[in-house]
Amino acid sequence: MPKLTEGQHRYLMEVADALRSAPRGSKQEIVGRACEFLGWSRDRVYRGLREVGWTSRRRRRQDRGNSVVTVEEARVVANLIHESTRQNGKRLLSFRDAIDIAFANGRIETYASPATFARVMREAGFHPDQLATPAPHVSMRSMHANHVWQFDVSICVLYRLTTGGLQVMEEKEFYKNKPHNLKRIENQRVLRYLVTDHFSGAFYLEYFQAAGEDQETLFKFLMSAFAERPHPNDPFHGVPSTLVWDAGSANQSYMIRNLLDRLQVEHIAHEPGNPRAKGQVERTHDIVERHFEGRLYMMRIESIEELNEKAHAWMRHFNSKRQHSRTKKTRYGLWQTIREDQLRICPPLELCRELLQTKPVQRKVASDLSVSFAVQGWGQATYSVEHVPGVRVGEQVDVSVNPYRAPSVLVAGLDENGGEILVECDPVQRDEAGFRLDSPVYGEGFHSVGDTDTDTHRKALAREAYGAETNREVERARAKREPAFQGSIDPISYLEADELPSYMRRKGTALDVPNPAAALEVQPLTHIEAMKRLAVKLERPIKPEENQAIRRAFPDGVPEDSLGAVVDWLSGGAGPPTGKRPSSLKAV
């Protein structure tokens, strides 16, 4: 408001005095006359009165802050408006229409103005404008260059002409309300593949002509992004530890995921509709569009190769010269701080192509804690898995080639939490005789293989069974044939206590078996064997004359069943021994 003149100031002072002394109901008439005299609006007159020190001293309403619309009613209307809002933020339902719909359907009882409903919504915190604001997010941190990369694909402003060359897509010709024009060139569109290093902001881009994303194009781009490029002004390369991207069909294809798994790259697909999860690469797309593709209107591009050549020239200059707003350094400059152990060199293209379809192979662990595995181009080799946690003799383990250090392999083990870990194993070296170089030499020492978890469990259970403190005590207890569990476990008594079922006796048929003794010819004892047995029975040596008498009586040997009669004779019995087997012997 312009500064009041001296006359205006004096006049407004008089009007202010009149308003202070005016009876109730006449103040509007006084203000109206001032508006007519000064040629001002009523609002300007009030501003002038406040400038000369006048206040209305209007009494505050006792119901100030209260509304005829309840928070619940405002919430119903806000929900109708919010659900009708499109993803681009356009509201399809107005406040008045939402109020009418809610009132007609009995969802609200108060029919008030849109302004009243909007005021209640804003005070409660669910006005459509408030609901449209983005949700709070957490800024993520990466530890070093090549720790985390972000990847995304977008459409370039160019498309390929059927007659050759590339043409800029004019908005007036291909805007959203002319989908038939976009359909006509969908196979000629140029896609921009882009990857950024989250730590330094360095990026690599490449253009491809395709109707959409596919795994063949994605493989070509990843190989170009991972590989060390020959240009001296382009240092950005290597295989990242983590790759963040969306859940597109090409990204989630088996072959691409298998390749990244073999390259030991953790690939994380963010939730759909959450582009902020890879906000850096989204922002870099905007940089490319404005700083590089904005130049294409002033150039004639004849091929994809020419487009990539010019894009890479701009990319190298931007990464080398432009200061990053977060780091206050150039992108390539900060990326150069990467350490040797953080820069993982990409394997050759041929090996990566094989890794697309390579799956871990199961191998059985031998008794010396080794496995056999063949790496293509290196042949069959033996690998010691003694240091791999969780391996057991006789069980299967997953083995795959280490793409960074072939012919070394990666063997899947278990960490302390039961999760899978990959442990690198080198081939066992052998001498000219075929012996392992890591084997101990006779006379120089011995080497025992470390216990597996199975061995540990086996020894622990044995100590528990014999109540021993050490494994040696277990061995002594077993040598003494001490019962396990100190005899506290009775493995038999419970069997007698069990009530068993009674069984019916079954009748049988006797077998007609001939007497085997009748057909059996028993060989007699030799004279020497007979004398030994007789001496034992008589408890004295056999006299020479007795020996001669026995030999005369039994010239072919003494039958075993005649020894009793000979003992009776030699003891003074009634009968002499004979070569026959009578039931009784007569005395000589």
Coordinates of C-alpha atoms in Angstrom, one line a residue:
M1 CA 0.0 0.0 0.0
P2 CA 1.4 3.4 -0.9
K3 CA 2.4 5.7 1.9
L4 CA -0.5 7.9 3.3
T5 CA -0.4 11.6 2.5
E6 CA -0.8 14.0 5.4
G7 CA -4.4 14.7 4.4
Q8 CA -5.3 11.0 4.1
H9 CA -3.7 10.4 7.5
R10 CA -5.7 13.1 9.2
Y11 CA -8.9 12.0 7.5
L12 CA -8.4 8.4 8.6
M13 CA -7.7 9.5 12.1
E14 CA -11.2 11.2 12.2
V15 CA -12.8 8.1 10.8
A16 CA -11.1 6.0 13.4
D17 CA -12.4 8.3 16.2
A18 CA -15.9 8.0 14.7
L19 CA -15.7 4.2 14.6
R20 CA -14.6 4.1 18.3
S21 CA -17.6 6.1 19.4
A22 CA -20.2 4.7 16.9
P23 CA -23.1 2.7 18.3
R24 CA -23.4 -1.0 17.4
G25 CA -24.6 -1.5 13.8
S26 CA -23.5 1.9 12.3
K27 CA -19.8 1.2 11.7
Q28 CA -20.3 -0.3 8.3
E29 CA -22.0 3.0 7.2
I30 CA -19.0 5.0 8.4
V31 CA -16.6 2.8 6.5
G32 CA -18.8 3.0 3.4
R33 CA -18.7 6.8 3.4
A34 CA -14.9 6.7 3.8
C35 CA -14.7 4.4 0.7
E36 CA -16.8 6.7 -1.3
F37 CA -14.9 9.9 -0.3
L38 CA -11.4 8.4 -0.8
G39 CA -12.4 6.3 -3.8
W40 CA -10.9 3.2 -2.2
S41 CA -12.0 -0.3 -1.7
R42 CA -13.3 -1.4 1.7
D43 CA -10.2 -3.6 2.2
R44 CA -7.9 -0.6 1.5
V45 CA -9.7 1.6 3.9
Y46 CA -9.3 -1.0 6.7
R47 CA -5.6 -1.3 6.0
G48 CA -5.3 2.5 6.2
L49 CA -7.2 2.6 9.5
R50 CA -4.9 -0.1 10.9
E51 CA -1.9 2.0 9.8
V52 CA -3.1 5.0 11.9
G53 CA -3.6 2.8 14.9
W54 CA -7.2 1.7 14.8
T55 CA -8.3 -1.8 15.8
S56 CA -11.7 -3.3 15.6
R57 CA -11.5 -5.0 19.0
R58 CA -13.9 -7.6 17.7
R59 CA -14.8 -10.2 20.3
R60 CA -13.5 -13.6 19.5
R61 CA -16.2 -16.1 18.8
Q62 CA -16.6 -18.7 21.6
D63 CA -16.9 -21.5 19.0
R64 CA -13.8 -20.4 17.1
G65 CA -11.9 -23.6 16.0
N66 CA -14.9 -25.7 15.9
S67 CA -16.5 -26.9 12.6
V68 CA -19.8 -28.4 11.6
V69 CA -17.8 -31.0 9.6
T70 CA -16.3 -33.8 11.8
V71 CA -12.9 -35.2 11.2
E72 CA -14.4 -38.6 10.3
E73 CA -16.6 -37.0 7.6
A74 CA -13.7 -35.0 6.2
R75 CA -11.7 -38.3 6.1
V76 CA -14.3 -40.0 4.0
V77 CA -14.3 -37.2 1.4
A78 CA -10.5 -37.1 1.4
N79 CA -10.3 -40.8 0.7
L80 CA -12.7 -40.5 -2.3
I81 CA -10.5 -37.7 -3.8
H82 CA -7.3 -39.6 -3.1
E83 CA -8.4 -42.9 -4.6
S84 CA -9.5 -41.0 -7.8
T85 CA -6.1 -39.4 -8.2
R86 CA -4.0 -40.8 -11.0
Q87 CA -0.3 -41.7 -10.7
N88 CA 0.7 -38.5 -12.5
G89 CA -1.0 -36.5 -9.7
K90 CA -4.1 -35.4 -11.7
R91 CA -7.3 -35.5 -9.6
L92 CA -10.3 -36.9 -11.4
L93 CA -12.8 -36.1 -8.7
S94 CA -13.4 -32.5 -7.4
F95 CA -14.1 -31.6 -3.8
R96 CA -17.8 -30.8 -4.6
D97 CA -18.3 -34.0 -6.5
A98 CA -16.7 -36.0 -3.7
I99 CA -18.9 -34.3 -1.1
D100 CA -22.1 -34.9 -3.2
I101 CA -21.2 -38.6 -3.6
A102 CA -20.4 -39.1 0.0
F103 CA -23.6 -37.3 1.1
A104 CA -25.8 -39.2 -1.4
N105 CA -24.5 -42.6 -0.2
G106 CA -25.0 -41.8 3.5
R107 CA -21.3 -41.7 4.3
I108 CA -21.5 -38.2 5.7
E109 CA -24.4 -36.3 7.5
T110 CA -23.1 -32.7 7.0
Y111 CA -23.4 -31.0 3.7
A112 CA -20.9 -28.1 3.9
S113 CA -18.8 -26.1 1.4
P114 CA -15.7 -27.5 -0.1
A115 CA -13.6 -24.9 1.7
T116 CA -14.9 -26.1 5.0
F117 CA -14.1 -29.7 4.2
A118 CA -10.6 -28.7 2.9
R119 CA -9.9 -26.7 6.1
V120 CA -10.7 -29.7 8.3
M121 CA -8.7 -32.0 6.1
R122 CA -5.6 -29.8 6.2
E123 CA -5.9 -29.4 10.0
A124 CA -6.1 -33.2 10.4
G125 CA -3.2 -33.8 8.0
F126 CA -4.9 -35.7 5.2
H127 CA -5.7 -33.0 2.7
P128 CA -5.1 -34.3 -0.9
D129 CA -2.2 -31.9 -1.3
Q130 CA -0.6 -33.3 1.8
L131 CA -1.3 -36.9 0.7
A132 CA 0.4 -36.2 -2.6
T133 CA 3.7 -35.3 -1.0
P134 CA 6.4 -38.0 -1.2
A135 CA 6.9 -40.3 1.7
P136 CA 10.1 -39.7 3.8
H137 CA 13.1 -41.7 2.7
V138 CA 16.4 -42.8 4.1
S139 CA 19.6 -41.8 2.2
M140 CA 21.8 -44.9 1.6
R141 CA 25.5 -45.0 1.8
S142 CA 28.2 -46.9 -0.2
M143 CA 31.6 -47.6 1.2
H144 CA 33.9 -47.2 -1.8
A145 CA 34.0 -47.0 -5.5
N146 CA 32.5 -50.1 -7.2
H147 CA 30.7 -51.1 -4.0
V148 CA 27.3 -50.3 -5.4
W149 CA 26.2 -49.6 -8.9
Q150 CA 22.7 -48.5 -10.0
F151 CA 21.3 -49.5 -13.4
D152 CA 18.3 -48.4 -15.5
V153 CA 17.1 -48.1 -19.1
S154 CA 15.3 -45.2 -20.7
I155 CA 14.2 -44.1 -24.1
C156 CA 16.4 -41.7 -26.1
V157 CA 14.9 -38.7 -28.0
L158 CA 16.1 -40.3 -31.2
Y159 CA 14.6 -43.1 -33.3
R160 CA 15.9 -44.8 -36.4
L161 CA 14.4 -43.9 -39.8
T162 CA 13.5 -46.8 -42.1
T163 CA 15.4 -44.9 -44.8
G164 CA 18.5 -44.8 -42.7
G165 CA 19.9 -42.3 -40.1
L166 CA 18.3 -41.2 -36.8
Q167 CA 15.6 -38.7 -36.2
V168 CA 14.5 -36.7 -33.1
M169 CA 11.0 -37.6 -31.9
E170 CA 9.1 -34.3 -32.0
E171 CA 6.7 -33.9 -29.1
K172 CA 3.9 -32.5 -31.3
E173 CA 4.1 -35.7 -33.5
F174 CA 4.6 -38.4 -30.8
Y175 CA 2.9 -36.9 -27.7
K176 CA 0.7 -39.2 -25.5
N177 CA -2.5 -38.6 -27.3
K178 CA -1.2 -40.1 -30.6
P179 CA -0.3 -43.6 -29.6
H180 CA -0.6 -44.9 -33.2
N181 CA 2.5 -42.8 -34.0
L182 CA 4.5 -44.3 -31.2
K183 CA 3.3 -47.8 -32.3
R184 CA 4.6 -47.1 -35.8
I185 CA 8.2 -46.6 -34.6
E186 CA 8.3 -48.9 -31.6
N187 CA 10.8 -51.2 -33.4
Q188 CA 13.0 -48.2 -34.4
R189 CA 13.3 -46.7 -30.9
V190 CA 16.7 -46.1 -29.4
L191 CA 17.1 -47.2 -25.8
R192 CA 19.6 -45.6 -23.4
Y193 CA 21.3 -48.1 -21.0
L194 CA 22.9 -46.4 -18.1
V195 CA 24.9 -47.5 -15.0
T196 CA 26.2 -45.3 -12.2
D197 CA 28.7 -45.8 -9.4
H198 CA 26.9 -44.8 -6.2
F199 CA 30.0 -43.7 -4.3
S200 CA 31.6 -41.4 -6.9
G201 CA 28.7 -40.7 -9.3
A202 CA 30.8 -41.9 -12.3
F203 CA 28.5 -43.3 -15.0
Y204 CA 28.7 -45.2 -18.3
L205 CA 26.0 -45.1 -21.0
E206 CA 25.4 -46.9 -24.3
Y207 CA 22.6 -46.7 -26.8
F208 CA 20.9 -49.7 -28.5
Q209 CA 18.2 -50.0 -31.0
A210 CA 15.5 -52.3 -29.7
A211 CA 11.7 -52.5 -29.3
G212 CA 12.2 -53.2 -25.6
E213 CA 14.6 -54.5 -23.0
D214 CA 15.9 -58.0 -23.5
Q215 CA 18.6 -60.2 -21.9
E216 CA 20.8 -60.2 -25.0
T217 CA 21.1 -56.5 -25.1
L218 CA 21.5 -56.4 -21.3
F219 CA 24.4 -58.9 -21.5
K220 CA 26.2 -56.8 -24.1
F221 CA 25.8 -53.6 -22.0
L222 CA 27.1 -55.3 -18.8
M223 CA 30.1 -56.7 -20.6
S224 CA 30.9 -53.2 -22.0
A225 CA 30.3 -51.5 -18.6
F226 CA 32.4 -54.1 -16.6
A227 CA 35.3 -54.3 -19.1
E228 CA 38.3 -52.0 -19.1
R229 CA 38.0 -49.7 -22.1
P230 CA 41.1 -48.8 -24.1
H231 CA 40.5 -45.0 -24.0
P232 CA 43.1 -43.3 -21.7
N233 CA 40.5 -40.8 -20.4
D234 CA 38.0 -43.5 -19.3
P235 CA 39.2 -45.2 -16.1
F236 CA 35.7 -46.3 -14.9
H237 CA 35.4 -50.2 -15.1
G238 CA 35.3 -53.4 -13.0
V239 CA 32.7 -55.7 -11.5
P240 CA 30.7 -54.1 -8.7
S241 CA 29.9 -55.9 -5.4
T242 CA 26.2 -54.9 -5.5
L243 CA 23.9 -54.0 -8.4
V244 CA 20.6 -52.2 -7.8
W245 CA 18.0 -52.2 -10.5
D246 CA 14.2 -52.7 -11.1
A247 CA 12.4 -56.0 -11.4
G248 CA 12.2 -55.9 -15.2
S249 CA 11.9 -59.2 -17.1
A250 CA 15.4 -59.0 -18.6
N251 CA 17.0 -58.1 -15.3
Q252 CA 15.3 -61.1 -13.6
S253 CA 15.9 -63.6 -16.3
Y254 CA 17.6 -66.8 -15.2
M255 CA 20.7 -66.4 -17.4
I256 CA 21.5 -62.8 -16.3
R257 CA 20.9 -63.6 -12.6
N258 CA 23.1 -66.7 -13.0
L259 CA 25.8 -64.7 -14.6
L260 CA 25.8 -62.2 -11.7
D261 CA 25.7 -65.0 -9.1
R262 CA 28.8 -66.6 -10.7
L263 CA 30.5 -63.2 -10.7
Q264 CA 29.6 -62.8 -7.0
V265 CA 27.5 -59.7 -7.6
E266 CA 24.6 -59.2 -5.2
H267 CA 21.7 -58.0 -7.4
I268 CA 18.9 -56.2 -5.6
A269 CA 15.6 -55.4 -7.3
H270 CA 13.7 -52.5 -5.7
E271 CA 9.9 -52.5 -5.2
P272 CA 7.8 -51.5 -8.2
G273 CA 6.7 -47.8 -8.1
N274 CA 9.7 -46.8 -5.9
P275 CA 12.1 -45.1 -8.4
R276 CA 13.8 -43.3 -5.5
A277 CA 15.5 -46.6 -4.6
K278 CA 17.8 -45.9 -7.5
G279 CA 17.4 -42.2 -7.5
Q280 CA 21.0 -41.5 -8.6
V281 CA 20.7 -43.3 -11.9
E282 CA 17.3 -41.6 -12.5
R283 CA 18.9 -38.2 -11.9
T284 CA 21.8 -39.2 -14.2
H285 CA 19.2 -40.0 -17.0
D286 CA 18.0 -36.4 -16.6
I287 CA 21.6 -35.1 -16.9
V288 CA 22.2 -37.1 -20.1
E289 CA 18.9 -35.8 -21.6
R290 CA 19.6 -32.2 -20.9
H291 CA 23.4 -32.0 -21.3
F292 CA 23.9 -34.5 -24.2
E293 CA 20.7 -35.3 -26.0
G294 CA 19.8 -31.6 -26.0
R295 CA 22.7 -31.2 -28.5
L296 CA 21.2 -33.7 -30.9
Y297 CA 18.8 -31.2 -32.4
M298 CA 21.9 -29.5 -33.8
M299 CA 23.5 -32.6 -35.3
R300 CA 22.9 -35.2 -38.0
I301 CA 23.4 -38.7 -36.6
E302 CA 23.5 -41.5 -39.2
S303 CA 24.0 -44.6 -37.1
I304 CA 23.9 -46.0 -33.5
E305 CA 27.7 -46.4 -33.7
E306 CA 28.1 -42.7 -34.4
L307 CA 25.6 -41.8 -31.6
N308 CA 27.6 -43.9 -29.1
E309 CA 30.9 -42.4 -30.3
K310 CA 29.6 -38.9 -29.6
A311 CA 27.9 -39.9 -26.3
H312 CA 31.1 -41.5 -25.0
A313 CA 33.1 -38.4 -25.9
W314 CA 30.6 -36.2 -23.9
M315 CA 30.5 -38.8 -21.1
R316 CA 34.3 -38.7 -20.6
H317 CA 34.4 -34.9 -20.6
F318 CA 31.5 -34.6 -18.1
N319 CA 32.9 -37.3 -15.7
S320 CA 36.3 -35.6 -15.8
K321 CA 35.4 -31.9 -15.6
R322 CA 32.0 -31.4 -13.9
Q323 CA 32.1 -31.3 -10.1
H324 CA 29.7 -33.5 -8.3
S325 CA 27.3 -31.5 -6.0
R326 CA 27.7 -34.1 -3.1
T327 CA 31.4 -34.9 -3.3
K328 CA 32.6 -31.5 -4.5
K329 CA 35.0 -33.5 -6.7
T330 CA 34.9 -34.8 -10.3
R331 CA 33.3 -38.2 -10.8
Y332 CA 36.4 -39.8 -12.3
G333 CA 38.6 -38.1 -9.8
L334 CA 36.8 -39.7 -6.8
W335 CA 36.5 -43.0 -8.5
Q336 CA 40.3 -43.1 -8.8
T337 CA 40.5 -43.6 -5.0
I338 CA 39.5 -47.2 -5.5
R339 CA 42.0 -49.7 -3.9
E340 CA 43.4 -52.8 -5.6
D341 CA 41.3 -55.2 -3.6
Q342 CA 38.1 -53.3 -4.4
L343 CA 38.7 -53.3 -8.2
R344 CA 37.5 -56.7 -9.4
I345 CA 38.6 -57.2 -13.1
C346 CA 35.9 -58.7 -15.3
P347 CA 36.8 -62.2 -16.7
P348 CA 37.2 -62.6 -20.5
L349 CA 34.0 -62.4 -22.6
E350 CA 34.2 -66.1 -23.6
L351 CA 34.2 -67.2 -19.9
C352 CA 31.3 -64.7 -19.0
R353 CA 29.3 -66.2 -21.9
E354 CA 29.8 -69.6 -20.5
L355 CA 28.8 -68.4 -17.0
L356 CA 25.4 -67.4 -18.4
Q357 CA 24.4 -71.1 -18.4
T358 CA 26.8 -72.5 -15.8
K359 CA 25.3 -73.9 -12.7
P360 CA 27.1 -75.2 -9.6
V361 CA 27.9 -78.9 -9.9
Q362 CA 27.6 -81.3 -7.0
R363 CA 30.6 -83.3 -6.0
K364 CA 31.1 -86.0 -3.3
V365 CA 33.6 -85.3 -0.5
A366 CA 36.2 -88.0 -0.4
S367 CA 37.6 -89.4 2.9
D368 CA 40.6 -87.1 2.6
L369 CA 38.3 -84.1 2.5
S370 CA 38.8 -83.4 -1.2
V371 CA 36.7 -83.2 -4.3
S372 CA 37.4 -83.7 -8.0
F373 CA 36.3 -81.0 -10.5
A374 CA 37.1 -80.2 -14.2
V375 CA 37.4 -76.6 -15.3
Q376 CA 37.0 -76.0 -19.0
G377 CA 40.4 -75.3 -20.5
W378 CA 42.3 -76.5 -17.4
G379 CA 41.3 -80.2 -17.1
Q380 CA 40.5 -82.4 -14.2
A381 CA 42.0 -81.5 -10.8
T382 CA 41.7 -82.3 -7.1
Y383 CA 40.7 -79.6 -4.6
S384 CA 41.1 -79.8 -0.9
V385 CA 37.9 -78.7 1.0
E386 CA 39.5 -79.2 4.4
H387 CA 39.1 -75.5 5.2
V388 CA 35.5 -75.2 4.0
P389 CA 33.1 -75.0 7.1
G390 CA 30.3 -77.5 7.2
V391 CA 31.7 -80.1 4.8
R392 CA 31.3 -83.8 5.7
V393 CA 32.9 -86.9 4.3
G394 CA 30.6 -88.7 1.9
E395 CA 28.2 -85.8 1.4
Q396 CA 27.7 -83.6 -1.7
V397 CA 28.9 -80.0 -2.0
D398 CA 28.2 -77.4 -4.7
V399 CA 31.3 -76.5 -6.8
S400 CA 31.7 -73.8 -9.4
V401 CA 34.6 -72.2 -11.2
N402 CA 35.9 -68.9 -9.8
P403 CA 35.6 -66.6 -12.8
Y404 CA 38.3 -64.2 -11.4
R405 CA 41.0 -66.9 -10.6
A406 CA 40.4 -70.0 -12.8
P407 CA 41.2 -72.8 -12.3
S408 CA 40.4 -72.1 -8.7
V409 CA 36.9 -73.1 -7.7
L410 CA 34.2 -71.9 -5.3
V411 CA 32.8 -74.4 -2.8
A412 CA 29.6 -73.7 -1.0
G413 CA 30.0 -74.0 2.8
L414 CA 27.9 -73.0 5.8
D415 CA 28.6 -70.1 8.1
E416 CA 28.0 -70.1 11.9
N417 CA 24.4 -69.1 11.3
G418 CA 23.7 -71.8 8.8
G419 CA 23.8 -69.5 5.8
E420 CA 25.6 -70.4 2.6
I421 CA 29.1 -68.9 2.0
L422 CA 31.5 -69.5 -1.0
V423 CA 35.0 -70.5 -0.1
E424 CA 37.8 -70.4 -2.7
C425 CA 39.8 -73.6 -3.2
D426 CA 43.0 -74.0 -5.3
P427 CA 43.9 -77.1 -7.2
V428 CA 46.1 -79.6 -5.2
Q429 CA 49.7 -79.6 -6.5
R430 CA 51.3 -83.0 -7.1
D431 CA 55.0 -84.1 -7.7
E432 CA 56.3 -86.2 -10.5
A433 CA 55.3 -89.4 -8.7
G434 CA 51.7 -88.2 -8.3
F435 CA 51.9 -87.5 -4.5
R436 CA 50.3 -84.4 -3.1
L437 CA 52.8 -81.7 -2.2
D438 CA 50.9 -80.8 0.9
S439 CA 51.2 -84.5 2.2
P440 CA 53.6 -85.1 5.1
V441 CA 56.9 -87.0 4.3
Y442 CA 57.8 -90.2 6.1
G443 CA 60.3 -89.6 8.8
E444 CA 59.8 -85.9 8.8
G445 CA 56.5 -85.6 10.7
F446 CA 52.8 -86.3 10.5
H447 CA 49.8 -84.2 9.7
S448 CA 46.2 -84.9 10.8
V449 CA 43.2 -83.6 9.0
G450 CA 41.1 -81.2 11.1
D451 CA 37.8 -82.5 12.5
T452 CA 34.7 -81.9 10.5
D453 CA 31.5 -81.1 12.4
T454 CA 30.6 -84.8 12.1
D455 CA 33.9 -85.7 13.8
T456 CA 33.2 -83.2 16.5
H457 CA 29.7 -84.5 17.1
R458 CA 31.0 -88.1 17.2
K459 CA 33.6 -87.4 19.8
A460 CA 31.3 -85.3 21.9
L461 CA 28.7 -88.0 22.0
A462 CA 31.3 -90.6 23.0
R463 CA 32.4 -88.5 25.9
E464 CA 28.8 -88.1 27.0
A465 CA 28.2 -91.9 26.7
Y466 CA 31.2 -92.7 29.0
G467 CA 31.1 -89.7 31.3
A468 CA 34.7 -88.8 30.2
E469 CA 36.4 -85.5 30.1
T470 CA 38.8 -86.3 27.2
N471 CA 38.8 -88.6 24.2
R472 CA 41.7 -90.6 25.7
E473 CA 39.5 -91.5 28.7
V474 CA 36.9 -92.7 26.2
E475 CA 39.4 -95.1 24.6
R476 CA 40.5 -96.5 28.0
A477 CA 36.9 -97.1 29.0
R478 CA 36.2 -98.9 25.8
A479 CA 39.4 -101.0 26.2
K480 CA 38.2 -102.1 29.6
R481 CA 34.8 -103.1 28.1
E482 CA 33.0 -100.7 30.4
P483 CA 29.3 -100.4 29.6
A484 CA 28.2 -97.2 27.9
F485 CA 26.3 -94.7 30.1
Q486 CA 27.9 -96.3 33.2
G487 CA 25.4 -99.1 33.0
S488 CA 22.5 -96.7 33.9
I489 CA 20.6 -97.7 30.8
D490 CA 19.1 -101.2 30.9
P491 CA 18.4 -102.3 27.3
I492 CA 16.6 -105.6 28.2
S493 CA 14.4 -105.3 31.3
Y494 CA 11.7 -103.2 29.6
L495 CA 11.3 -106.1 27.1
E496 CA 10.3 -108.5 29.9
A497 CA 7.9 -105.9 31.4
D498 CA 6.0 -105.6 28.2
E499 CA 2.8 -107.6 27.9
L500 CA 3.2 -109.8 24.9
P501 CA 0.3 -111.5 23.1
S502 CA -0.4 -115.2 23.8
Y503 CA -0.2 -117.6 20.8
M504 CA -2.2 -120.8 20.1
R505 CA -0.2 -124.0 19.9
R506 CA -0.1 -125.3 16.4
K507 CA 0.0 -129.1 15.6
G508 CA 2.8 -130.4 13.4
T509 CA 3.9 -133.5 11.4
A510 CA 7.0 -135.4 12.4
L511 CA 9.6 -135.8 9.8
D512 CA 10.7 -139.4 8.7
V513 CA 14.4 -138.9 8.9
P514 CA 16.8 -142.0 8.6
N515 CA 19.3 -142.5 11.5
P516 CA 22.5 -140.7 10.3
A517 CA 24.6 -142.7 12.7
A518 CA 23.8 -146.0 10.9
A519 CA 25.4 -144.8 7.8
L520 CA 28.2 -143.0 9.5
E521 CA 31.6 -144.9 9.8
V522 CA 33.6 -143.6 12.7
Q523 CA 37.4 -143.8 12.3
P524 CA 39.2 -145.4 15.2
L525 CA 41.8 -143.6 17.3
T526 CA 45.4 -144.1 16.5
H527 CA 47.4 -146.1 19.1
I528 CA 49.2 -143.0 20.3
E529 CA 46.0 -140.9 20.7
A530 CA 44.4 -143.8 22.5
M531 CA 47.3 -144.2 24.9
K532 CA 47.1 -140.4 25.7
R533 CA 43.4 -140.6 26.5
L534 CA 43.8 -143.8 28.6
A535 CA 46.6 -142.2 30.6
V536 CA 44.3 -139.3 31.4
K537 CA 41.4 -141.5 32.4
L538 CA 43.6 -143.9 34.5
E539 CA 45.6 -140.9 35.9
R540 CA 48.9 -142.9 35.3
P541 CA 51.1 -143.8 32.4
I542 CA 50.4 -146.9 30.3
K543 CA 52.8 -149.8 31.0
P544 CA 54.7 -151.3 28.0
E545 CA 53.1 -154.7 28.4
E546 CA 49.7 -152.9 28.5
N547 CA 50.6 -151.0 25.4
Q548 CA 51.5 -154.3 23.6
A549 CA 48.3 -156.0 24.7
I550 CA 46.2 -153.1 23.5
R551 CA 48.0 -153.0 20.1
R552 CA 47.4 -156.8 19.7
A553 CA 43.8 -156.5 20.6
F554 CA 43.2 -153.4 18.3
P555 CA 45.7 -153.7 15.5
D556 CA 43.9 -151.1 13.3
G557 CA 43.4 -148.6 16.0
V558 CA 41.2 -148.3 19.1
P559 CA 37.5 -147.4 18.6
E560 CA 36.5 -144.4 20.7
D561 CA 33.5 -146.3 22.1
S562 CA 35.9 -149.1 23.4
L563 CA 38.0 -146.9 25.6
G564 CA 35.7 -147.6 28.6
A565 CA 36.1 -151.4 28.4
V566 CA 39.9 -151.0 28.1
V567 CA 39.9 -148.7 31.2
D568 CA 37.9 -151.4 33.1
W569 CA 40.4 -154.1 32.1
L570 CA 43.5 -152.2 33.0
S571 CA 41.9 -151.3 36.3
G572 CA 41.6 -155.0 37.1
G573 CA 38.3 -155.7 35.5
A574 CA 36.9 -159.1 34.3
G575 CA 37.6 -159.0 30.6
P576 CA 40.5 -158.5 28.2
P577 CA 40.3 -156.0 25.3
T578 CA 39.5 -157.3 21.9
G579 CA 39.3 -155.8 18.4
K580 CA 35.6 -156.5 18.4
R581 CA 32.9 -154.4 20.0
P582 CA 31.0 -157.0 22.3
S583 CA 28.6 -155.8 24.9
S584 CA 30.9 -157.4 27.6
L585 CA 34.5 -158.6 27.7
K586 CA 35.8 -161.8 29.3
A587 CA 38.8 -162.0 31.5
V588 CA 42.0 -163.5 30.2

